[in-house]
PDB file of C-alpha atoms and ligand atoms in Angstrom:
ATOM      1  CA  MET A   1      -0.068  -0.159   0.114  1.00 49.00           C
ATOM      2  CA  ILE A   2       1.810   3.663  -0.846  1.00 57.00           C
ATOM      3  CA  GLY A   3       2.299   5.457   2.200  1.00 50.00           C
ATOM      4  CA  CYS A   4       3.042   2.288   4.233  1.00 46.00           C
ATOM      5  CA  ARG A   5       4.753  -0.710   2.985  1.00 41.00           C
ATOM      6  CA  HIS A   6       3.718  -3.667   4.731  1.00 38.00           C
ATOM      7  CA  MET A   7      -0.079  -2.833   4.094  1.00 37.00           C
ATOM      8  CA  THR A   8      -0.120  -4.252   0.493  1.00 38.00           C
ATOM      9  CA  GLN A   9      -0.518  -7.391   1.183  1.00 37.00           C
ATOM     10  CA  THR A  10      -4.105  -6.492   2.646  1.00 36.00           C
ATOM     11  CA  ALA A  11      -4.798  -3.771   0.617  1.00 49.00           C
ATOM     12  CA  GLU A  12      -8.723  -2.189   1.074  1.00 82.00           C
ATOM     13  CA  PRO A  13     -10.426  -3.876   3.654  1.00 90.00           C
ATOM     14  CA  HIS A  14      -7.206  -3.114   5.953  1.00 92.00           C
ATOM     15  CA  TYR A  15      -8.784   0.275   6.001  1.00 95.00           C
ATOM     16  CA  PHE A  16     -11.290  -0.993   8.313  1.00 96.00           C
ATOM     17  CA  THR A  17      -9.581  -2.123  11.049  1.00 96.00           C
ATOM     18  CA  GLU A  18      -8.745  -1.327  13.796  1.00 96.00           C
ATOM     19  CA  ARG A  19      -4.798  -1.904  12.782  1.00 97.00           C
ATOM     20  CA  ALA A  20      -5.461  -0.038  10.881  1.00 97.00           C
ATOM     21  CA  VAL A  21      -6.310   3.236  12.890  1.00 97.00           C
ATOM     22  CA  GLN A  22      -3.106   2.293  14.936  1.00 97.00           C
ATOM     23  CA  ASP A  23      -0.755   1.996  11.993  1.00 97.00           C
ATOM     24  CA  TRP A  24      -2.134   5.593  10.514  1.00 97.00           C
ATOM     25  CA  THR A  25      -2.368   6.961  13.574  1.00 98.00           C
ATOM     26  CA  ARG A  26       1.414   6.202  14.276  1.00 97.00           C
ATOM     27  CA  ILE A  27       2.088   7.394  10.669  1.00 96.00           C
ATOM     28  CA  ALA A  28      -0.103  10.879  11.402  1.00 97.00           C
ATOM     29  CA  THR A  29       1.827  11.370  14.971  1.00 96.00           C
ATOM     30  CA  ARG A  30       5.368  10.654  12.592  1.00 95.00           C
ATOM     31  CA  HIS A  31       4.704  13.303  10.057  1.00 96.00           C
ATOM     32  CA  ARG A  32       3.240  15.731  12.127  1.00 96.00           C
ATOM     33  CA  ILE A  33       6.615  18.217  12.350  1.00 97.00           C
ATOM     34  CA  ARG A  34       7.014  17.859   9.034  1.00 97.00           C
ATOM     35  CA  ASP A  35       2.930  18.344   7.936  1.00 98.00           C
ATOM     36  CA  GLU A  36       2.701  21.828  10.305  1.00 97.00           C
ATOM     37  CA  TYR A  37       5.574  22.614   8.130  1.00 97.00           C
ATOM     38  CA  PHE A  38       4.297  21.645   4.661  1.00 97.00           C
ATOM     39  CA  LEU A  39       0.476  22.789   4.877  1.00 98.00           C
ATOM     40  CA  ARG A  40       1.994  26.178   5.998  1.00 96.00           C
ATOM     41  CA  ALA A  41       3.469  26.181   1.809  1.00 94.00           C
ATOM     42  CA  VAL A  42      -0.117  24.603   0.689  1.00 96.00           C
ATOM     43  CA  GLU A  43      -2.142  27.115   2.839  1.00 97.00           C
ATOM     44  CA  ARG A  44      -1.630  29.460  -0.084  1.00 96.00           C
ATOM     45  CA  TYR A  45      -3.262  27.869  -3.302  1.00 98.00           C
ATOM     46  CA  LEU A  46      -6.532  27.392  -0.709  1.00 98.00           C
ATOM     47  CA  ARG A  47      -9.678  29.555  -1.732  1.00 98.00           C
ATOM     48  CA  PRO A  48     -11.977  31.380   0.814  1.00 98.00           C
ATOM     49  CA  GLY A  49     -14.097  28.560   2.402  1.00 98.00           C
ATOM     50  CA  PRO A  50     -14.662  25.455   3.639  1.00 98.00           C
ATOM     51  CA  ILE A  51     -12.159  22.206   3.292  1.00 98.00           C
ATOM     52  CA  LEU A  52     -13.193  18.953   2.558  1.00 98.00           C
ATOM     53  CA  GLU A  53     -10.419  16.698   2.859  1.00 98.00           C
ATOM     54  CA  ILE A  54     -11.174  13.294   1.277  1.00 98.00           C
ATOM     55  CA  GLY A  55      -9.358   9.597   2.491  1.00 98.00           C
ATOM     56  CA  ALA A  56      -7.749  12.059   5.797  1.00 98.00           C
ATOM     57  CA  ALA A  57      -7.591   8.123   7.640  1.00 98.00           C
ATOM     58  CA  THR A  58      -7.195   9.745  10.791  1.00 98.00           C
ATOM     59  CA  GLY A  59      -7.337  12.877  10.234  1.00 98.00           C
ATOM     60  CA  HIS A  60      -4.252  15.020  11.169  1.00 98.00           C
ATOM     61  CA  LEU A  61      -3.859  16.998   8.314  1.00 98.00           C
ATOM     62  CA  SER A  62      -7.549  18.441   8.967  1.00 98.00           C
ATOM     63  CA  GLU A  63      -5.739  18.941  12.527  1.00 98.00           C
ATOM     64  CA  ILE A  64      -3.688  21.156  11.486  1.00 98.00           C
ATOM     65  CA  LEU A  65      -5.382  22.910   9.417  1.00 98.00           C
ATOM     66  CA  GLN A  66      -8.409  23.259  12.380  1.00 98.00           C
ATOM     67  CA  HIS A  67      -5.505  24.713  14.549  1.00 98.00           C
ATOM     68  CA  ARG A  68      -4.723  27.704  12.128  1.00 97.00           C
ATOM     69  CA  GLY A  69      -8.632  28.544  12.134  1.00 98.00           C
ATOM     70  CA  PHE A  70      -9.777  27.093   8.867  1.00 98.00           C
ATOM     71  CA  ASP A  71     -13.272  25.331   8.434  1.00 98.00           C
ATOM     72  CA  VAL A  72     -12.263  21.487   7.858  1.00 98.00           C
ATOM     73  CA  THR A  73     -14.509  18.752   7.358  1.00 98.00           C
ATOM     74  CA  ALA A  74     -12.243  15.883   7.466  1.00 98.00           C
ATOM     75  CA  SER A  75     -13.886  11.584   5.967  1.00 98.00           C
ATOM     76  CA  ASP A  76     -13.045   9.203   5.176  1.00 98.00           C
ATOM     77  CA  VAL A  77     -14.878   5.537   3.945  1.00 97.00           C
ATOM     78  CA  SER A  78     -13.717   3.763   6.958  1.00 97.00           C
ATOM     79  CA  PRO A  79     -16.667   3.675   9.839  1.00 97.00           C
ATOM     80  CA  ARG A  80     -12.756   3.185  12.066  1.00 97.00           C
ATOM     81  CA  PHE A  81     -10.471   6.752  10.528  1.00 98.00           C
ATOM     82  CA  VAL A  82     -14.413   8.573  10.999  1.00 98.00           C
ATOM     83  CA  ALA A  83     -14.798   7.761  14.945  1.00 98.00           C
ATOM     84  CA  ALA A  84     -10.416   8.721  15.133  1.00 98.00           C
ATOM     85  CA  ILE A  85     -10.458  11.796  13.371  1.00 98.00           C
ATOM     86  CA  GLN A  86     -13.290  12.635  15.830  1.00 98.00           C
ATOM     87  CA  SER A  87     -11.531  11.952  18.584  1.00 98.00           C
ATOM     88  CA  ARG A  88      -9.265  14.321  17.362  1.00 97.00           C
ATOM     89  CA  GLY A  89     -11.600  16.626  18.126  1.00 98.00           C
ATOM     90  CA  VAL A  90     -12.052  17.690  14.152  1.00 98.00           C
ATOM     91  CA  ARG A  91     -15.384  17.467  11.929  1.00 98.00           C
ATOM     92  CA  ALA A  92     -15.854  14.193  10.286  1.00 98.00           C
ATOM     93  CA  GLN A  93     -17.589  12.437   8.208  1.00 98.00           C
ATOM     94  CA  LEU A  94     -18.046   8.853   5.925  1.00 98.00           C
ATOM     95  CA  VAL A  95     -17.693  10.087   2.779  1.00 98.00           C
ATOM     96  CA  ASP A  96     -16.940   7.960  -0.128  1.00 98.00           C
ATOM     97  CA  ALA A  97     -15.262   9.987  -2.668  1.00 98.00           C
ATOM     98  CA  THR A  98     -16.222   7.837  -5.860  1.00 97.00           C
ATOM     99  CA  ALA A  99     -19.809   8.487  -5.305  1.00 97.00           C
ATOM    100  CA  ASN A 100     -21.873  12.237  -4.843  1.00 98.00           C
ATOM    101  CA  ILE A 101     -19.897  13.119  -2.260  1.00 98.00           C
ATOM    102  CA  ARG A 102     -22.023  16.462  -2.731  1.00 98.00           C
ATOM    103  CA  ALA A 103     -25.564  13.959  -1.557  1.00 98.00           C
ATOM    104  CA  GLN A 104     -23.335  12.481   1.508  1.00 98.00           C
ATOM    105  CA  THR A 105     -22.221  15.984   2.500  1.00 98.00           C
ATOM    106  CA  GLY A 106     -24.913  18.234   1.966  1.00 98.00           C
ATOM    107  CA  ARG A 107     -23.476  20.959   0.885  1.00 97.00           C
ATOM    108  CA  PHE A 108     -20.248  22.413  -0.957  1.00 98.00           C
ATOM    109  CA  PHE A 109     -16.711  22.841  -0.365  1.00 98.00           C
ATOM    110  CA  ALA A 110     -14.167  26.218  -1.435  1.00 98.00           C
ATOM    111  CA  ASN A 111     -11.306  23.227  -1.298  1.00 98.00           C
ATOM    112  CA  VAL A 112     -10.900  19.352  -1.438  1.00 98.00           C
ATOM    113  CA  LEU A 113      -7.770  18.057   0.313  1.00 98.00           C
ATOM    114  CA  ALA A 114      -6.933  14.859  -0.732  1.00 98.00           C
ATOM    115  CA  GLN A 115      -3.342  13.050   0.104  1.00 98.00           C
ATOM    116  CA  GLY A 116      -2.559   9.706  -1.318  1.00 97.00           C
ATOM    117  CA  VAL A 117      -6.368   9.015  -1.623  1.00 97.00           C
ATOM    118  CA  ILE A 118      -6.643   5.487  -3.250  1.00 96.00           C
ATOM    119  CA  PRO A 119      -9.920   5.899  -5.732  1.00 97.00           C
ATOM    120  CA  LEU A 120      -7.894   8.643  -6.979  1.00 97.00           C
ATOM    121  CA  VAL A 121      -3.922   7.120  -7.569  1.00 96.00           C
ATOM    122  CA  ARG A 122      -4.903   3.472  -8.019  1.00 96.00           C
ATOM    123  CA  ARG A 123      -4.662   2.069 -11.568  1.00 96.00           C
ATOM    124  CA  ASP A 124      -8.168   2.442 -12.401  1.00 97.00           C
ATOM    125  CA  PRO A 125      -9.123   5.135 -14.832  1.00 97.00           C
ATOM    126  CA  ALA A 126     -13.070   4.322 -14.399  1.00 97.00           C
ATOM    127  CA  THR A 127     -12.854   4.747 -10.630  1.00 97.00           C
ATOM    128  CA  ALA A 128     -10.956   7.630 -10.623  1.00 98.00           C
ATOM    129  CA  ASN A 129     -12.484   9.597 -13.123  1.00 98.00           C
ATOM    130  CA  ALA A 130     -15.433   8.949 -11.166  1.00 98.00           C
ATOM    131  CA  THR A 131     -13.627  10.520  -7.929  1.00 98.00           C
ATOM    132  CA  LEU A 132     -12.939  13.201 -10.023  1.00 98.00           C
ATOM    133  CA  ALA A 133     -16.080  14.045 -11.512  1.00 98.00           C
ATOM    134  CA  ALA A 134     -17.795  13.548  -7.362  1.00 98.00           C
ATOM    135  CA  ILE A 135     -15.057  16.197  -6.076  1.00 98.00           C
ATOM    136  CA  HIS A 136     -15.979  18.355  -9.083  1.00 98.00           C
ATOM    137  CA  ALA A 137     -19.726  17.815  -8.357  1.00 98.00           C
ATOM    138  CA  ALA A 138     -19.017  18.677  -4.751  1.00 98.00           C
ATOM    139  CA  LEU A 139     -16.731  22.234  -5.212  1.00 98.00           C
ATOM    140  CA  GLU A 140     -17.989  25.633  -5.094  1.00 98.00           C
ATOM    141  CA  PRO A 141     -17.059  27.953  -8.506  1.00 97.00           C
ATOM    142  CA  GLN A 142     -13.748  27.370  -8.726  1.00 97.00           C
ATOM    143  CA  GLY A 143     -13.078  25.546  -5.964  1.00 98.00           C
ATOM    144  CA  ARG A 144     -10.244  23.624  -5.557  1.00 98.00           C
ATOM    145  CA  LEU A 145      -8.900  19.954  -5.782  1.00 98.00           C
ATOM    146  CA  ILE A 146      -5.474  19.980  -3.674  1.00 98.00           C
ATOM    147  CA  CYS A 147      -4.207  16.542  -4.254  1.00 98.00           C
ATOM    148  CA  ILE A 148      -0.674  14.949  -2.098  1.00 98.00           C
ATOM    149  CA  SER A 149       0.211  12.336  -4.730  1.00 97.00           C
ATOM    150  CA  PRO A 150       3.259  10.078  -3.552  1.00 94.00           C
ATOM    151  CA  HIS A 151       5.539   7.861  -5.762  1.00 93.00           C
ATOM    152  CA  ALA A 152       5.002   4.667  -5.845  1.00 91.00           C
ATOM    153  CA  TRP A 153       8.630   3.748  -6.347  1.00 86.00           C
ATOM    154  CA  ARG A 154       9.274   1.660  -3.161  1.00 83.00           C
ATOM    155  CA  ASP A 155       6.302   0.414  -2.950  1.00 86.00           C
ATOM    156  CA  PRO A 156       6.413  -4.068  -3.598  1.00 87.00           C
ATOM    157  CA  ASP A 157       3.917  -3.448  -6.897  1.00 89.00           C
ATOM    158  CA  PRO A 158       4.183   0.431  -8.066  1.00 90.00           C
ATOM    159  CA  GLN A 159       2.566  -0.662 -11.350  1.00 92.00           C
ATOM    160  CA  SER A 160      -0.890  -1.079  -9.320  1.00 94.00           C
ATOM    161  CA  TYR A 161      -0.496   2.859  -8.468  1.00 95.00           C
ATOM    162  CA  PHE A 162      -0.500   5.769 -11.427  1.00 96.00           C
ATOM    163  CA  ARG A 163       2.250   8.164 -11.458  1.00 95.00           C
ATOM    164  CA  PRO A 164       1.124  11.326 -10.313  1.00 97.00           C
ATOM    165  CA  ARG A 165       1.595  12.741 -13.339  1.00 96.00           C
ATOM    166  CA  GLU A 166      -0.687  10.550 -15.080  1.00 97.00           C
ATOM    167  CA  GLN A 167      -2.639  11.439 -11.951  1.00 98.00           C
ATOM    168  CA  ILE A 168      -2.392  15.182 -13.459  1.00 98.00           C
ATOM    169  CA  GLU A 169      -3.030  13.844 -17.019  1.00 98.00           C
ATOM    170  CA  ILE A 170      -6.103  12.700 -16.195  1.00 98.00           C
ATOM    171  CA  ALA A 171      -7.497  15.567 -14.601  1.00 98.00           C
ATOM    172  CA  ARG A 172      -6.510  17.596 -17.228  1.00 98.00           C
ATOM    173  CA  ALA A 173      -7.995  15.116 -19.768  1.00 98.00           C
ATOM    174  CA  SER A 174     -11.272  14.914 -17.674  1.00 97.00           C
ATOM    175  CA  ARG A 175     -11.593  19.061 -18.447  1.00 97.00           C
ATOM    176  CA  LEU A 176     -13.549  19.621 -15.026  1.00 98.00           C
ATOM    177  CA  TYR A 177     -10.472  21.237 -14.007  1.00 98.00           C
ATOM    178  CA  ARG A 178      -7.441  23.396 -14.964  1.00 98.00           C
ATOM    179  CA  ILE A 179      -3.726  22.605 -13.416  1.00 98.00           C
ATOM    180  CA  ILE A 180      -2.842  25.488 -11.838  1.00 97.00           C
ATOM    181  CA  LYS A 181       0.547  24.822  -9.594  1.00 97.00           C
ATOM    182  CA  VAL A 182       2.399  20.988  -9.590  1.00 97.00           C
ATOM    183  CA  PHE A 183       5.368  21.620  -7.575  1.00 96.00           C
ATOM    184  CA  PRO A 184       7.587  18.287  -5.583  1.00 96.00           C
ATOM    185  CA  HIS A 185       8.206  17.970  -2.460  1.00 96.00           C
ATOM    186  CA  GLN A 186      10.399  15.770   0.134  1.00 94.00           C
ATOM    187  CA  VAL A 187      13.433  14.391  -0.302  1.00 94.00           C
ATOM    188  CA  VAL A 188      13.765  14.415   3.494  1.00 94.00           C
ATOM    189  CA  PRO A 189      13.004  11.276   5.474  1.00 93.00           C
ATOM    190  CA  THR A 190       9.884  12.230   7.793  1.00 94.00           C
ATOM    191  CA  ALA A 191      11.359  10.621  10.372  1.00 92.00           C
ATOM    192  CA  LEU A 192      14.453  13.217  10.789  1.00 95.00           C
ATOM    193  CA  TYR A 193      12.012  15.627  11.416  1.00 96.00           C
ATOM    194  CA  ARG A 194      12.533  17.683  14.862  1.00 96.00           C
ATOM    195  CA  SER A 195      11.138  20.881  16.260  1.00 94.00           C
ATOM    196  CA  TRP A 196      15.096  22.664  16.403  1.00 97.00           C
ATOM    197  CA  ASN A 197      15.254  21.511  12.561  1.00 97.00           C
ATOM    198  CA  ALA A 198      12.338  21.428  10.837  1.00 96.00           C
ATOM    199  CA  GLY A 199      13.255  24.921   9.642  1.00 95.00           C
ATOM    200  CA  ILE A 200      15.889  23.579   7.726  1.00 96.00           C
ATOM    201  CA  LEU A 201      14.652  20.297   6.904  1.00 95.00           C
ATOM    202  CA  ASN A 202      11.754  22.384   4.993  1.00 95.00           C
ATOM    203  CA  PHE A 203      13.074  24.264   3.516  1.00 93.00           C
ATOM    204  CA  LEU A 204      15.023  21.140   1.739  1.00 94.00           C
ATOM    205  CA  ASP A 205      12.067  19.385   1.231  1.00 95.00           C
ATOM    206  CA  PHE A 206      10.956  22.549  -1.210  1.00 93.00           C
ATOM    207  CA  HIS A 207      14.284  23.008  -2.440  1.00 92.00           C
ATOM    208  CA  ALA A 208      16.076  20.295  -3.252  1.00 93.00           C
ATOM    209  CA  ALA A 209      12.819  18.410  -4.231  1.00 90.00           C
ATOM    210  CA  ARG A 210      13.461  19.300  -8.187  1.00 85.00           C
ATOM    211  CA  ILE A 211      16.543  16.152  -7.643  1.00 84.00           C
ATOM    212  CA  ALA A 212      14.790  13.514  -6.246  1.00 86.00           C
ATOM    213  CA  ALA A 213      11.102  14.131  -4.978  1.00 93.00           C
ATOM    214  CA  VAL A 214       8.955  11.172  -3.202  1.00 94.00           C
ATOM    215  CA  ARG A 215       5.841  13.292  -3.758  1.00 95.00           C
ATOM    216  CA  LEU A 216       4.199  15.768  -6.541  1.00 97.00           C
ATOM    217  CA  VAL A 217       1.695  18.544  -4.975  1.00 98.00           C
ATOM    218  CA  TRP A 218      -1.205  19.497  -7.898  1.00 98.00           C
ATOM    219  CA  VAL A 219      -3.522  22.093  -7.016  1.00 98.00           C
ATOM    220  CA  ALA A 220      -6.927  21.928 -10.140  1.00 98.00           C
ATOM    221  CA  GLU A 221      -9.252  24.739 -10.095  1.00 98.00           C
ATOM    222  CA  LYS A 222     -13.235  23.513 -10.795  1.00 98.00           C
ATOM    223  CA  ILE A 223     -13.803  25.430 -14.622  1.00 96.00           C
ATOM    224  CA  ARG A 224     -17.678  24.341 -14.807  1.00 78.00           C
TER     225      ARG A 224
HETATM  226  C1  SAM B   1      -2.795   6.090   1.888  1.00 93.60           C
HETATM  227  S1  SAM B   1      -4.192   5.905   2.637  1.00 93.60           S
HETATM  228  C2  SAM B   1      -3.859   7.890   2.808  1.00 93.60           C
HETATM  229  C3  SAM B   1      -4.430   8.859   3.940  1.00 93.60           C
HETATM  230  C4  SAM B   1      -4.208  10.101   4.391  1.00 93.60           C
HETATM  231  N1  SAM B   1      -4.703  10.322   3.174  1.00 93.60           N
HETATM  232  C5  SAM B   1      -2.207  10.201   4.462  1.00 93.60           C
HETATM  233  O1  SAM B   1      -1.883  10.577   4.077  1.00 93.60           O
HETATM  234  O2  SAM B   1      -2.284   9.983   5.651  1.00 93.60           O
HETATM  235  C6  SAM B   1      -5.617   6.114   1.642  1.00 93.60           C
HETATM  236  C7  SAM B   1      -6.828   6.470   1.820  1.00 93.60           C
HETATM  237  O3  SAM B   1      -8.010   6.544   1.205  1.00 93.60           O
HETATM  238  C8  SAM B   1      -8.859   6.022   2.123  1.00 93.60           C
HETATM  239  N2  SAM B   1     -10.254   5.020   0.919  1.00 93.60           N
HETATM  240  C9  SAM B   1      -9.963   4.502   0.372  1.00 93.60           C
HETATM  241  N3  SAM B   1     -10.785   4.057  -0.368  1.00 93.60           N
HETATM  242  C10 SAM B   1     -11.817   5.041  -0.717  1.00 93.60           C
HETATM  243  C11 SAM B   1     -12.868   5.812  -1.102  1.00 93.60           C
HETATM  244  N4  SAM B   1     -13.450   5.248  -2.353  1.00 93.60           N
HETATM  245  N5  SAM B   1     -13.438   6.746  -0.566  1.00 93.60           N
HETATM  246  C12 SAM B   1     -12.963   7.910   0.503  1.00 93.60           C
HETATM  247  N6  SAM B   1     -11.499   7.356   0.868  1.00 93.60           N
HETATM  248  C13 SAM B   1     -11.439   6.087   0.020  1.00 93.60           C
HETATM  249  C14 SAM B   1      -8.739   5.063   2.860  1.00 93.60           C
HETATM  250  O4  SAM B   1      -9.318   4.717   3.708  1.00 93.60           O
HETATM  251  C15 SAM B   1      -7.274   5.351   3.676  1.00 93.60           C
HETATM  252  O5  SAM B   1      -7.242   6.357   4.546  1.00 93.60           O
END
C-alpha cells in the first residue's frame, strides 16, 4: 500500500480494521512536524471557504488546518477512521469519494484536499474519473482540488498505482479542471524531522525537491 509498505498484502479491507487506525495514528504522529511546515506552503493555494479532506485516515492534516483557523471537515470511507477523526476533535464525516460527495455531505466546499487517496491513485481510470467528477460536483465555482500524490517507487507493486504525472493528465483530460500549480515535495525522510531542525529540513524538502522528490503536489481548479 502506498505510503505504508507492509499493508500491500491486505489492500483495501485493511482500512476498515482497528489495526489500520493504529498504523495511521502512528504515521500521523511521525509526519506531524513535517506536515505543520508543509501545510503552511499549501495554504496559499486554498480558496477562502470550507475545506473537505477526503480519504483523511485519522485526519491529522485537517487537525493542523483546524488549529490554524480553517473551516475543515475530514472524511474517509472507513467508519473506524471517521471515529478516529472525531476523537481528534475535528468535524468528521463518512464519505465514499467515488460516489456522490455532494449528496453525502449535503453541502459545497471551496476546497477538497486529497493526500494519497486510493481511488485517485490506484491504476483504475474509471474509478479515478468517477472520483474526479464527484469532487468537481461538490466544489463551489472555481473551487480547488489540492492533491498530494506520492510516487509508488518503493511499493512492492508500483504498477498498481498511477504515477503522479498520470494523475494530473487524467484530471486535465477530464476537462473538469485546469491545473494551476504543480510542485515536487520531500527529499528528507520524515522521521528526521524534529522541532529544532524542521525549518532547515522543510527548506530542503522544497528547494532540493527537483532532484528526487518522493511526491508531487498539484492544484486543480474547477472550470465548469
Ligand atoms: C494511503 S491512505 C492515505 C491516508 C491519508 N490521506 C494520509 O495521507 O495520511 C489512503 C486512504 O484512502 C482511503 N480510501 C480508500 N478508498 C476510499 C474511498 N472510496 N473514499 C474515500 N476514501 C477512501 C483509505 O481509507 C485511506 O484512509
